[in-house]
XYZ file of C-alpha atoms in Angstrom:
782
model
C -102.640 -0.839 -0.163
C -102.127 -1.494 -3.855
C -102.103 2.266 -4.350
C -99.491 2.613 -1.609
C -97.133 0.334 -3.512
C -97.905 1.718 -6.944
C -97.540 5.289 -5.730
C -93.816 4.684 -5.331
C -93.460 3.727 -8.990
C -95.606 6.665 -10.074
C -93.549 9.000 -7.886
C -90.390 7.555 -9.404
C -91.588 8.455 -12.892
C -92.475 11.980 -11.788
C -89.333 12.563 -9.741
C -87.028 13.762 -12.583
C -89.656 16.267 -13.688
C -90.305 17.456 -10.114
C -86.586 17.880 -9.561
C -86.246 19.846 -12.783
C -89.146 22.144 -11.861
C -88.524 22.510 -8.124
C -84.769 22.953 -8.401
C -82.049 22.217 -5.807
C -84.477 21.975 -2.885
C -86.688 19.400 -4.580
C -85.660 16.758 -2.046
C -87.878 18.403 0.580
C -90.841 18.054 -1.766
C -89.952 14.564 -2.943
C -89.715 13.318 0.640
C -93.439 13.981 1.016
C -94.416 10.629 -0.491
C -92.380 8.359 1.809
C -93.498 10.526 4.722
C -97.140 10.041 3.720
C -96.579 6.301 3.339
C -94.972 6.186 6.784
C -98.035 7.884 8.275
C -100.336 5.521 6.375
C -98.567 2.419 7.665
C -98.739 3.788 11.205
C -102.530 3.861 10.907
C -102.519 0.142 10.087
C -100.724 -0.836 13.307
C -103.831 -1.057 15.557
C -105.566 -3.510 13.207
C -102.419 -5.629 12.987
C -102.226 -5.630 16.778
C -105.769 -7.000 17.008
C -104.864 -9.825 14.629
C -106.935 -8.276 11.842
C -104.301 -7.066 9.377
C -105.381 -4.881 6.496
C -105.532 -6.765 3.211
C -106.298 -6.083 -0.432
C -106.780 -8.472 -3.326
C -107.118 -7.986 -7.068
C -107.219 -10.814 -9.602
C -104.273 -10.804 -11.992
C -103.762 -14.263 -13.577
C -106.318 -16.382 -11.722
C -105.715 -19.441 -13.917
C -102.157 -19.613 -12.548
C -103.067 -18.610 -9.001
C -101.412 -15.208 -9.360
C -103.228 -12.414 -7.577
C -102.315 -8.897 -6.574
C -102.847 -9.657 -2.907
C -101.294 -7.565 -0.158
C -101.414 -8.052 3.589
C -100.121 -5.713 6.302
C -99.499 -7.862 9.371
C -96.977 -6.991 12.086
C -93.941 -8.310 10.206
C -94.853 -6.493 6.992
C -95.513 -3.255 8.883
C -92.178 -3.422 10.707
C -90.365 -3.491 7.363
C -92.760 -1.053 5.678
C -92.215 1.520 8.419
C -88.443 1.123 8.192
C -88.507 1.373 4.391
C -90.716 4.456 4.284
C -89.307 6.147 7.413
C -85.651 5.760 6.491
C -86.711 6.496 2.913
C -87.672 9.996 4.037
C -84.255 10.569 5.586
C -82.367 9.109 2.619
C -84.338 11.289 0.195
C -83.462 14.396 2.180
C -79.861 13.271 2.539
C -79.582 12.679 -1.220
C -80.437 16.303 -1.896
C -77.456 17.435 0.178
C -74.987 14.685 -0.698
C -75.597 14.820 -4.457
C -76.231 18.559 -4.597
C -75.478 19.809 -8.086
C -75.110 16.338 -9.576
C -76.266 16.452 -13.208
C -78.076 13.104 -12.843
C -79.832 13.839 -9.569
C -83.278 13.541 -11.198
C -82.397 10.083 -12.460
C -81.137 9.201 -8.995
C -84.542 9.973 -7.478
C -86.178 7.810 -10.125
C -84.017 4.822 -9.180
C -84.428 5.485 -5.451
C -88.236 5.597 -5.440
C -88.520 2.624 -7.798
C -86.338 0.702 -5.362
C -88.426 1.825 -2.397
C -91.648 0.744 -4.110
C -90.124 -2.626 -5.013
C -89.156 -3.276 -1.408
C -92.608 -2.280 -0.193
C -94.015 -4.752 -2.698
C -91.794 -7.519 -1.325
C -92.831 -7.075 2.304
C -96.539 -6.442 1.655
C -97.136 -9.191 -0.932
C -99.302 -12.076 0.174
C -98.849 -14.094 -3.013
C -95.646 -16.009 -3.661
C -95.529 -15.099 -7.352
C -96.207 -11.443 -6.651
C -93.474 -11.509 -4.015
C -91.066 -12.911 -6.591
C -91.900 -10.159 -9.092
C -91.064 -7.462 -6.548
C -88.077 -9.504 -5.354
C -86.536 -9.353 -8.811
C -87.436 -5.691 -9.140
C -85.312 -4.982 -6.082
C -82.389 -6.719 -7.803
C -82.804 -4.628 -10.937
C -83.291 -1.310 -9.148
C -80.423 -1.979 -6.750
C -78.277 -2.711 -9.809
C -79.133 0.774 -11.069
C -78.367 2.348 -7.694
C -75.063 0.544 -7.157
C -73.938 1.311 -10.703
C -75.168 4.908 -10.589
C -71.653 6.173 -11.265
C -71.582 4.105 -14.421
C -68.540 5.848 -15.842
C -66.461 4.098 -13.164
C -65.503 0.513 -13.934
C -65.550 -0.364 -10.236
C -69.191 0.690 -9.938
C -70.221 -1.274 -13.009
C -68.418 -4.404 -11.790
C -69.979 -4.164 -8.309
C -73.457 -3.645 -9.736
C -73.056 -6.598 -12.071
C -71.780 -8.797 -9.255
C -74.721 -7.937 -7.032
C -77.147 -8.539 -9.876
C -75.660 -11.898 -10.867
C -75.428 -13.272 -7.337
C -78.879 -12.152 -6.212
C -80.376 -12.906 -9.618
C -79.120 -16.488 -9.531
C -80.585 -16.868 -6.065
C -83.813 -15.351 -7.356
C -84.131 -18.072 -9.987
C -83.694 -20.706 -7.308
C -86.279 -18.929 -5.202
C -88.782 -18.963 -8.068
C -88.436 -22.724 -8.397
C -88.831 -23.083 -4.640
C -91.941 -20.903 -4.555
C -93.542 -22.864 -7.394
C -92.937 -26.121 -5.525
C -94.151 -24.493 -2.316
C -97.429 -23.414 -3.899
C -97.882 -26.860 -5.413
C -97.169 -28.705 -2.171
C -99.269 -26.361 -0.057
C -102.189 -26.181 -2.468
C -102.212 -22.379 -2.499
C -100.082 -19.481 -3.639
C -101.227 -17.205 -0.815
C -98.570 -16.841 1.863
C -101.080 -16.377 4.673
C -102.728 -19.678 3.686
C -99.401 -21.492 3.439
C -98.430 -20.257 6.905
C -101.358 -22.225 8.314
C -100.332 -25.396 6.508
C -96.899 -25.767 8.049
C -97.460 -29.352 9.167
C -98.549 -30.348 5.654
C -95.524 -28.680 4.059
C -92.965 -30.000 6.525
C -94.230 -33.550 5.956
C -94.410 -33.262 2.190
C -91.975 -35.148 -0.031
C -90.975 -31.909 -1.755
C -89.971 -30.246 1.525
C -86.181 -30.811 1.179
C -86.162 -29.331 -2.321
C -88.383 -26.404 -1.306
C -86.229 -25.654 1.709
C -82.980 -25.768 -0.271
C -84.268 -23.489 -3.021
C -85.889 -20.947 -0.703
C -82.788 -20.797 1.495
C -80.609 -20.288 -1.563
C -82.706 -17.276 -2.534
C -82.646 -15.854 0.987
C -78.926 -16.441 1.550
C -77.857 -14.786 -1.706
C -80.069 -11.772 -1.084
C -78.891 -11.236 2.475
C -75.235 -11.978 1.745
C -74.965 -15.060 3.913
C -71.802 -17.138 3.695
C -70.622 -18.116 1.066
C -72.455 -15.356 -0.848
C -71.295 -12.573 1.464
C -68.708 -11.021 -0.847
C -71.065 -8.995 -3.046
C -72.314 -6.760 -0.244
C -69.043 -4.983 0.698
C -68.297 -4.513 -2.995
C -71.668 -2.804 -3.366
C -70.134 0.075 -1.435
C -69.289 1.494 -4.837
C -72.805 2.931 -4.687
C -73.263 6.522 -3.503
C -73.594 6.737 0.278
C -77.387 7.357 0.364
C -77.901 4.104 -1.513
C -75.541 2.287 0.863
C -77.446 3.598 3.872
C -80.756 2.532 2.389
C -79.559 -0.880 1.187
C -77.927 -1.798 4.466
C -80.379 -0.432 6.971
C -83.833 -1.349 5.839
C -84.112 -2.636 2.338
C -82.500 -5.062 -0.052
C -79.975 -6.810 2.163
C -82.698 -7.418 4.720
C -85.052 -8.911 2.128
C -83.420 -12.284 2.682
C -83.967 -12.272 6.432
C -87.507 -10.999 5.811
C -88.098 -14.044 3.595
C -86.768 -16.347 6.313
C -89.066 -14.733 8.872
C -92.025 -14.857 6.494
C -91.455 -18.528 5.663
C -90.745 -19.540 9.240
C -94.346 -20.590 10.051
C -94.522 -22.716 6.900
C -91.014 -24.187 6.666
C -89.313 -23.566 10.020
C -88.937 -25.721 13.069
C -87.431 -28.805 11.453
C -83.900 -30.122 12.140
C -82.917 -29.273 8.547
C -84.121 -25.695 8.915
C -82.411 -25.278 12.270
C -79.095 -26.720 11.122
C -78.701 -24.953 7.777
C -80.105 -21.569 8.775
C -78.294 -21.484 12.086
C -75.005 -22.681 10.601
C -75.112 -20.133 7.774
C -76.013 -17.365 10.198
C -73.263 -18.275 12.663
C -70.592 -18.501 9.968
C -71.679 -15.179 8.476
C -71.814 -13.513 11.872
C -68.286 -14.475 12.814
C -66.711 -14.037 9.386
C -68.297 -10.626 8.817
C -67.243 -9.315 12.225
C -63.684 -10.590 11.818
C -63.312 -9.050 8.371
C -64.791 -5.761 9.614
C -62.074 -5.680 12.277
C -59.431 -5.479 9.532
C -60.993 -2.588 7.603
C -60.059 1.070 7.949
C -62.245 2.597 5.229
C -65.458 3.988 6.691
C -67.989 2.333 4.393
C -66.209 -1.009 4.289
C -66.099 -1.098 8.087
C -69.837 -0.645 8.133
C -70.451 -3.027 5.231
C -68.714 -5.986 6.837
C -70.416 -5.294 10.143
C -73.725 -5.388 8.251
C -72.795 -8.815 6.945
C -72.203 -9.891 10.522
C -75.495 -8.373 11.731
C -77.406 -10.200 9.009
C -75.744 -13.369 10.222
C -76.978 -12.685 13.761
C -80.577 -12.261 12.584
C -80.354 -15.383 10.436
C -78.899 -17.341 13.344
C -81.793 -16.345 15.588
C -84.387 -17.237 12.959
C -82.677 -20.587 12.566
C -82.927 -21.320 16.268
C -86.655 -20.570 16.184
C -88.892 -20.305 19.203
C -90.586 -17.251 20.687
C -87.485 -15.829 22.398
C -85.248 -16.201 19.354
C -87.764 -14.702 16.934
C -88.422 -11.773 19.282
C -84.688 -11.207 19.613
C -84.360 -11.330 15.822
C -86.991 -8.618 15.377
C -85.388 -6.442 18.067
C -81.894 -6.870 16.616
C -83.187 -6.090 13.135
C -84.861 -2.904 14.344
C -81.854 -1.765 16.351
C -79.501 -2.457 13.457
C -81.669 -0.444 11.057
C -81.574 2.573 13.364
C -77.868 2.708 14.092
C -76.587 1.429 10.744
C -78.553 3.981 8.716
C -77.273 6.732 11.012
C -73.657 5.573 10.772
C -73.745 5.327 6.988
C -75.166 8.833 6.791
C -72.430 10.000 9.163
C -69.784 8.297 7.027
C -71.076 10.136 3.987
C -71.091 13.436 5.855
C -67.483 12.910 6.977
C -66.407 12.041 3.450
C -68.355 15.029 2.127
C -66.865 17.413 4.675
C -63.233 16.223 4.652
C -62.631 14.266 1.452
C -61.076 11.464 3.517
C -62.514 7.954 4.086
C -59.740 6.224 6.016
C -60.482 6.365 9.747
C -56.790 6.093 10.590
C -56.264 9.434 8.831
C -59.115 11.202 10.579
C -59.331 12.827 13.977
C -60.479 15.895 15.886
C -63.562 16.597 13.748
C -65.752 17.140 16.801
C -65.302 20.910 16.783
C -65.806 21.350 13.052
C -68.731 18.899 12.795
C -70.469 18.961 16.209
C -73.925 17.883 15.034
C -72.570 15.023 12.961
C -70.358 13.994 15.882
C -73.351 13.900 18.231
C -75.370 11.720 15.855
C -72.387 9.439 15.353
C -71.816 9.074 19.100
C -75.397 7.967 19.787
C -75.435 5.527 16.854
C -72.022 4.182 17.829
C -73.061 3.580 21.435
C -76.125 1.708 20.196
C -74.010 -0.404 17.869
C -71.610 -1.146 20.701
C -74.557 -2.394 22.750
C -74.228 0.050 25.633
C -77.158 1.188 27.792
C -79.494 2.950 27.574
C -79.516 2.703 23.780
C -81.818 0.264 22.011
C -78.821 -1.695 20.722
C -78.189 -2.738 24.332
C -81.696 -4.180 24.644
C -81.292 -6.116 21.408
C -77.913 -7.507 22.470
C -79.285 -8.585 25.833
C -82.082 -10.461 24.084
C -79.514 -12.175 21.866
C -77.482 -13.335 24.859
C -80.580 -14.447 26.761
C -81.704 -16.493 23.780
C -78.343 -18.191 23.357
C -78.019 -18.868 27.087
C -81.307 -20.739 27.030
C -80.907 -22.353 23.606
C -81.525 -26.125 23.600
C -77.891 -26.919 22.898
C -76.720 -25.111 26.039
C -78.827 -27.275 28.304
C -76.985 -30.037 30.210
C -76.913 -33.348 28.443
C -77.373 -31.906 24.972
C -74.329 -32.569 22.843
C -75.200 -30.279 19.956
C -71.767 -28.890 19.184
C -73.025 -26.205 16.818
C -75.387 -24.698 19.361
C -72.724 -24.903 22.052
C -70.323 -22.790 20.019
C -72.787 -20.033 19.304
C -72.496 -18.151 22.573
C -68.713 -17.540 22.482
C -68.980 -16.714 18.783
C -71.686 -14.152 19.535
C -69.619 -12.553 22.309
C -66.573 -12.319 20.059
C -68.633 -10.831 17.232
C -70.150 -8.257 19.578
C -66.647 -7.307 20.689
C -65.699 -6.745 17.060
C -68.848 -4.628 16.726
C -67.577 -2.420 19.504
C -64.286 -1.965 17.642
C -66.196 -0.925 14.512
C -68.327 1.476 16.529
C -65.270 3.118 18.084
C -63.547 3.314 14.692
C -66.482 4.925 12.877
C -68.266 6.954 15.539
C -65.421 8.149 17.791
C -62.016 7.856 16.124
C -62.745 10.503 13.416
C -64.193 13.019 15.912
C -61.891 12.853 18.922
C -58.184 13.053 19.518
C -55.744 15.289 17.698
C -56.986 16.957 14.490
C -55.713 15.326 11.320
C -54.898 16.945 8.012
C -57.607 16.181 5.458
C -57.928 16.945 1.730
C -60.779 19.387 2.403
C -61.127 21.886 5.229
C -63.556 20.158 7.632
C -66.976 21.727 7.846
C -70.375 20.767 9.154
C -72.749 19.079 6.732
C -75.917 20.891 5.599
C -79.105 20.247 7.639
C -80.413 17.661 5.185
C -77.351 15.539 5.923
C -77.209 15.683 9.727
C -80.980 15.556 10.237
C -81.103 11.808 9.575
C -78.442 10.767 12.117
C -79.988 13.136 14.662
C -83.519 11.722 14.335
C -82.318 8.130 14.278
C -80.198 8.847 17.344
C -83.223 10.222 19.182
C -85.157 7.072 18.250
C -82.349 4.864 19.581
C -82.403 6.732 22.885
C -86.196 6.802 23.289
C -86.707 3.176 22.322
C -83.750 2.223 24.488
C -85.259 3.967 27.512
C -88.730 2.617 26.812
C -88.254 -0.659 24.945
C -91.557 -1.980 26.235
C -93.409 0.611 24.166
C -91.879 -0.343 20.819
C -92.144 -3.995 21.804
C -95.854 -3.584 22.458
C -96.856 -1.528 19.425
C -94.566 -2.985 16.761
C -91.923 -5.620 17.499
C -94.264 -7.964 19.380
C -96.677 -8.064 16.441
C -93.813 -8.661 14.051
C -92.597 -11.563 16.190
C -96.133 -12.992 16.308
C -96.360 -12.957 12.517
C -92.884 -14.461 12.063
C -93.568 -17.166 14.619
C -97.086 -17.933 13.393
C -98.272 -17.841 17.021
C -98.220 -15.384 19.941
C -94.605 -14.746 20.929
C -95.444 -12.825 24.138
C -92.601 -10.417 23.485
C -91.302 -8.603 26.566
C -88.584 -6.017 26.136
C -86.991 -4.220 29.076
C -83.937 -2.065 29.678
C -82.998 -3.638 32.979
C -83.300 -7.347 33.715
C -81.220 -7.337 36.898
C -77.847 -8.920 37.511
C -78.227 -11.705 34.991
C -75.688 -13.857 33.119
C -76.552 -11.857 30.002
C -75.435 -8.665 31.767
C -72.188 -10.392 32.714
C -71.651 -11.302 29.061
C -72.253 -7.653 28.142
C -69.508 -6.580 30.570
C -67.224 -9.247 29.120
C -68.013 -7.995 25.615
C -67.165 -4.432 26.597
C -63.833 -5.461 28.068
C -62.919 -7.644 25.096
C -63.918 -4.927 22.644
C -61.818 -2.300 24.381
C -58.809 -4.627 24.379
C -59.279 -5.422 20.710
C -59.482 -1.716 19.906
C -56.449 -0.874 22.008
C -54.295 -3.515 20.324
C -55.998 -3.451 16.931
C -52.833 -2.611 14.972
C -50.671 -5.555 16.134
C -53.673 -7.887 16.037
C -54.423 -6.895 12.453
C -50.803 -7.457 11.503
C -50.758 -10.855 13.215
C -53.866 -12.091 11.409
C -53.060 -10.492 8.054
C -51.884 -13.792 6.497
C -55.200 -15.362 7.369
C -57.008 -12.396 5.805
C -54.977 -12.790 2.630
C -55.888 -16.469 2.530
C -59.560 -15.518 2.795
C -59.266 -13.745 -0.538
C -59.134 -17.155 -2.192
C -62.614 -17.869 -0.953
C -65.987 -17.621 -2.686
C -65.243 -14.297 -4.369
C -62.314 -15.843 -6.200
C -64.687 -18.597 -7.318
C -67.117 -15.975 -8.603
C -64.341 -14.243 -10.535
C -63.180 -17.547 -12.037
C -66.720 -18.517 -13.010
C -67.355 -15.130 -14.608
C -64.061 -15.218 -16.503
C -64.787 -18.763 -17.677
C -68.226 -17.745 -18.871
C -66.761 -14.824 -20.808
C -64.149 -17.064 -22.440
C -66.817 -19.587 -23.352
C -68.981 -16.815 -24.782
C -66.087 -15.593 -26.907
C -65.343 -19.112 -28.139
C -68.919 -19.940 -29.062
C -69.341 -16.525 -30.682
C -66.299 -17.128 -32.850
C -67.636 -20.571 -33.773
C -71.307 -19.748 -34.285
C -71.672 -15.999 -34.768
C -68.894 -15.685 -37.345
C -70.761 -13.359 -39.712
C -71.300 -15.920 -42.496
C -74.954 -16.518 -43.283
C -74.229 -19.869 -44.903
C -72.672 -21.096 -41.677
C -75.717 -20.041 -39.664
C -77.952 -21.949 -42.088
C -75.673 -24.950 -41.932
C -75.853 -25.046 -38.116
C -79.630 -24.687 -38.158
C -80.087 -27.416 -40.745
C -77.683 -29.844 -39.078
C -79.415 -29.276 -35.743
C -82.754 -29.981 -37.377
C -81.451 -33.195 -38.897
C -79.872 -34.288 -35.629
C -83.151 -33.843 -33.769
C -85.604 -35.176 -36.350
C -83.871 -37.946 -38.300
C -83.322 -40.283 -35.304
C -87.022 -40.065 -34.489
C -87.976 -40.850 -38.074
C -85.606 -43.826 -38.106
C -87.302 -45.157 -34.962
C -90.606 -45.195 -36.855
C -89.376 -46.717 -40.097
C -92.138 -49.303 -40.280
C -94.865 -46.708 -39.926
C -93.232 -44.556 -42.594
C -92.960 -47.470 -45.024
C -96.661 -48.211 -44.641
C -97.546 -44.577 -45.153
C -95.349 -44.230 -48.235
C -96.828 -47.350 -49.859
C -100.327 -46.067 -49.235
C -99.511 -42.549 -50.410
C -97.669 -43.791 -53.486
C -100.632 -45.867 -54.563
C -103.045 -42.971 -54.019
C -100.768 -40.535 -55.815
C -100.273 -42.706 -58.864
C -103.966 -43.381 -59.189
C -104.942 -39.732 -58.805
C -102.069 -38.053 -60.625
C -103.166 -35.796 -63.478
C -101.047 -34.969 -66.493
C -100.901 -31.191 -65.892
C -99.803 -31.809 -62.330
C -96.998 -33.949 -63.619
C -96.067 -31.286 -66.138
C -96.040 -28.606 -63.453
C -93.803 -30.716 -61.243
C -91.368 -31.286 -64.085
C -91.318 -27.553 -64.823
C -90.476 -26.718 -61.208
C -87.732 -29.332 -61.039
C -86.178 -27.993 -64.234
C -86.387 -24.445 -62.851
C -84.649 -25.493 -59.663
C -81.893 -27.096 -61.709
C -81.603 -23.858 -63.649
C -81.257 -21.892 -60.418
C -78.439 -24.128 -59.241
C -76.533 -24.138 -62.518
C -77.175 -20.545 -63.565
C -74.109 -18.456 -64.408
C -75.695 -15.064 -63.723
C -77.787 -13.735 -60.882
C -80.457 -12.418 -63.213
C -81.035 -15.841 -64.741
C -81.109 -17.429 -61.305
C -83.705 -14.937 -60.090
C -85.854 -15.521 -63.165
C -85.689 -19.293 -62.723
C -86.527 -18.895 -59.037
C -89.544 -16.846 -60.012
C -90.748 -19.724 -62.187
C -90.612 -21.980 -59.124
C -92.679 -19.476 -57.155
C -95.286 -19.174 -59.880
C -95.430 -22.962 -60.008
C -96.271 -23.013 -56.332
C -99.032 -20.473 -56.972
C -100.459 -22.716 -59.707
C -100.491 -25.603 -57.257
C -102.569 -23.461 -54.900
C -105.053 -22.870 -57.716
C -105.227 -26.535 -58.629
C -105.974 -27.473 -55.031
C -108.709 -24.879 -54.481
C -106.901 -21.950 -52.831
C -107.268 -19.047 -55.307
C -106.833 -16.380 -52.597
C -103.579 -17.899 -51.499
C -102.484 -18.189 -55.118
C -103.166 -14.477 -55.699
C -101.084 -13.613 -52.658
C -98.313 -15.873 -53.883
C -98.362 -14.265 -57.330
C -98.072 -10.783 -55.858
C -95.306 -11.719 -53.439
C -93.379 -13.639 -56.071
C -93.575 -10.781 -58.554
C -92.487 -8.260 -55.953
C -89.664 -10.505 -54.810
C -88.321 -10.984 -58.314
C -88.420 -7.248 -58.983
C -86.662 -6.408 -55.714
C -84.017 -9.057 -56.250
C -83.327 -7.854 -59.770
C -83.013 -4.253 -58.575
C -80.816 -5.293 -55.661
C -78.468 -7.533 -57.622
C -78.244 -5.254 -60.622
C -75.063 -3.542 -59.495
C -73.366 -6.612 -58.048
C -70.525 -8.345 -59.930
C -71.010 -11.624 -61.711
C -71.096 -14.940 -59.920
C -67.849 -16.136 -58.428
C -67.267 -19.582 -56.981
C -65.307 -19.352 -53.732
C -66.104 -22.709 -52.172
C -64.056 -25.813 -53.087
C -65.717 -28.836 -54.567
C -65.804 -30.731 -51.273
C -67.754 -27.926 -49.621
C -70.186 -27.798 -52.492
C -70.784 -31.548 -52.185
C -71.317 -31.162 -48.446
C -73.864 -28.428 -49.006
C -75.599 -30.529 -51.625
C -75.872 -33.454 -49.219
C -77.244 -31.236 -46.452
C -79.731 -29.568 -48.778
C -81.027 -32.889 -50.081
C -81.293 -34.313 -46.555
C -83.192 -31.281 -45.266
C -85.500 -31.238 -48.275
C -86.322 -34.914 -47.935
C -86.823 -34.581 -44.182
C -89.190 -31.644 -44.532
C -91.145 -33.446 -47.241
C -91.520 -36.483 -45.007
C -92.681 -34.296 -42.122
C -95.292 -32.634 -44.316
C -96.564 -36.024 -45.448
C -96.754 -37.236 -41.859
C -98.641 -34.123 -40.790
C -101.094 -34.450 -43.673
C -101.589 -38.158 -43.018
C -101.965 -38.018 -39.263
C -105.531 -36.714 -39.143
C -104.972 -35.806 -35.513
C -106.609 -32.409 -35.764
C -109.679 -31.437 -37.788
C -109.225 -29.283 -40.849
C -109.771 -25.610 -40.008
C -110.048 -24.482 -43.614
C -113.832 -24.746 -43.441
C -113.907 -22.438 -40.423
C -112.070 -19.726 -42.319
C -114.247 -20.182 -45.384
C -117.417 -19.845 -43.377
C -116.351 -16.959 -41.152
C -114.017 -14.791 -43.205
C -116.823 -12.744 -44.652
C -119.268 -12.767 -41.739
C -116.693 -12.039 -39.024
C -113.829 -10.395 -40.901
C -115.915 -8.662 -43.585
C -113.418 -9.629 -46.264
C -113.720 -11.775 -49.363
C -110.003 -12.615 -49.532
C -109.564 -15.390 -46.981
C -105.787 -14.985 -46.809
C -106.045 -11.280 -46.108
C -108.680 -11.822 -43.449
C -106.541 -14.446 -41.769
C -103.548 -12.110 -41.769
C -105.262 -8.996 -40.458
C -108.093 -10.432 -38.333
C -107.787 -14.023 -37.185
C -104.077 -13.732 -36.543
C -103.846 -9.974 -36.378
C -101.548 -9.912 -33.340
C -99.112 -12.233 -35.085
C -99.039 -9.915 -38.046
C -98.616 -6.895 -35.807
C -95.651 -8.599 -34.157
C -94.063 -9.414 -37.485
C -94.547 -5.856 -38.717
C -93.046 -4.552 -35.488
C -89.986 -6.750 -35.942
C -89.579 -5.541 -39.494
C -89.982 -1.936 -38.379
C -87.362 -2.344 -35.666
C -85.004 -4.008 -38.117
C -85.585 -1.202 -40.604
C -84.809 1.433 -37.964
C -81.634 -0.443 -37.045
C -80.582 -0.721 -40.668
C -81.307 2.950 -41.233
C -79.241 3.854 -38.155
C -76.302 1.812 -39.392
C -76.519 3.221 -42.897
C -76.709 6.783 -41.611
C -73.502 6.377 -39.591
C -70.631 8.123 -41.250
C -67.018 8.380 -40.134
C -66.092 11.652 -38.580
C -63.857 13.944 -40.477
C -60.293 13.067 -39.741
C -60.942 9.421 -38.867
C -59.286 8.417 -42.102
C -61.878 5.701 -42.781
């Protein structure tokens, strides 16, 4: 299973080369991997059905509880099959939609990396591993959404998606850490069996809040819903993939996965259900006001995610089964409709549904796929969307809040909200799947023509699936959806899906939905005009808050950059030194008594043990420092500074460190030579700072020097750690095979440190060389 996930990343790296070698029809070859993965996941279904899911485990960071553990239970396989199956269709579609695009090879790289990341999310059985793949989906989706990076709109949408989901990801990481700590394990399958322990733990409220924040941001739940419609700046294949089976459903996958461990409490039910209901209604209402193909579908996706979240919030076998069925139905028809939208845009050059019509004759295959997907979205029999909608209504009709005597207002409002949202869905379905293809032909920028096979194949296959699973829902319920519901519930859900349940109240609600939807569609223009003021008011919602926060952050960044990163090295040093003093001096003042005792003891020892040549050396260094400060030429200052360095080397010799002294001599000599060569061509000293600034710098320098000296004395006097000098003396030759202890320490005992420092210097040198080699172009006048 590890290979199944990693193969996507490997395929992503190979994709640009395969595309370059195979040419324009490379998409047929590239689709082989997701097709193979789809077949592989199908073979795992029987074991998952027997309650013996395939699993794989490889130690990664065992000391932190991080393992590469994967588990393919029913819930994971439902998502894995959608990701790989729709991945095949999106890969094929990309070859037709982006035919001739100069960056098509790069596109495949991003697409397969994203697919592998999503597979990692749904197959991970370790919370930390899940988070790693979770963040990878954010990064790869950022690349997909911003694929057309020369367009400012694409860059802004990609950044918005990354910031919103990334912030939620950080919250999720904190929640997962607390979850692993409270549950005593980082393995998700273990945590699922400790639900009672977790729900009674004192950290449960914090865990729940953080995990929900991660899930809500990822799946665009209110108030984080605004990033998803803006992500429509991505090319259509990415939109189809994101909306149908991958990133935007990662949040609802997380809710389903965490349901056995965290679900079932009043807090879970209230917050998850409330967020889902608000998102469901808001998304459907905003979709009703759109006329652009992809935005119509995007807002309806927001609403559909709200429906799934609502059902997972309600909990219980019926609700979880309905959630899995609705998720599956939505993936089928939404992927098909997005692919149809791209085909229409590709064939006509027009995206506004009010300017489209009569395409049925020019695009018959696309029209057929759109009709089937639209009927499923509208919830009409015998499509699978009808079965999913019936399950939704049945669940809400029997929800606890509907029962007599229960005064739960939130639950009581869900049923009419669901009916209204489904009616809006029908309007979207008619607008996307029927309005462009029927009625009088409309003039379009391009002469309408049928899409190539790679572009209508996806809607056709997905349409066939919607029909077959709609006619035989018991089959898909038995082999796939039932197992997914079992895993999400943490117990047998006894899923039973059927096309016909008789003359039930749910069927009556379906008829009511159909009538309301047709009325809304018939009078959509005056209704949109009537509610336009409310729509304008909605623009001041969370998205405006995001814009204000981003603008504020940019202004703050500019202000602090002007204050701190002003290009003056002396100011940087001043900030660093003042920060050091502010952090250290108060602590030293708090331990004044201890310092006084140490100084008295040290002073007595120093006076008794002071030798005359040590005193002479100290005087020489002080005089040299004074010469540096008062020197009138750079050359004299460098020479005096060299005397200070050689004095330090002599101190090393006096205190038994000849190797270190030799190193100091070499470095000091080299430094003096380099400084002399560097400063040779510079003008003489000039004093630019006023006297007050010089006095300030003097005070800071003295304070920092005294503070550092005190810290060194404290460190030498503490005796907290044993001296390691003897270790180096004893082992430098036997282990490092070197007689120079300093050299052995640098290249052996702390070799990685040295390698890192050399790497930094090399990078800096390359950067400096790049800057120096830049020359103004002829005619720039600079």
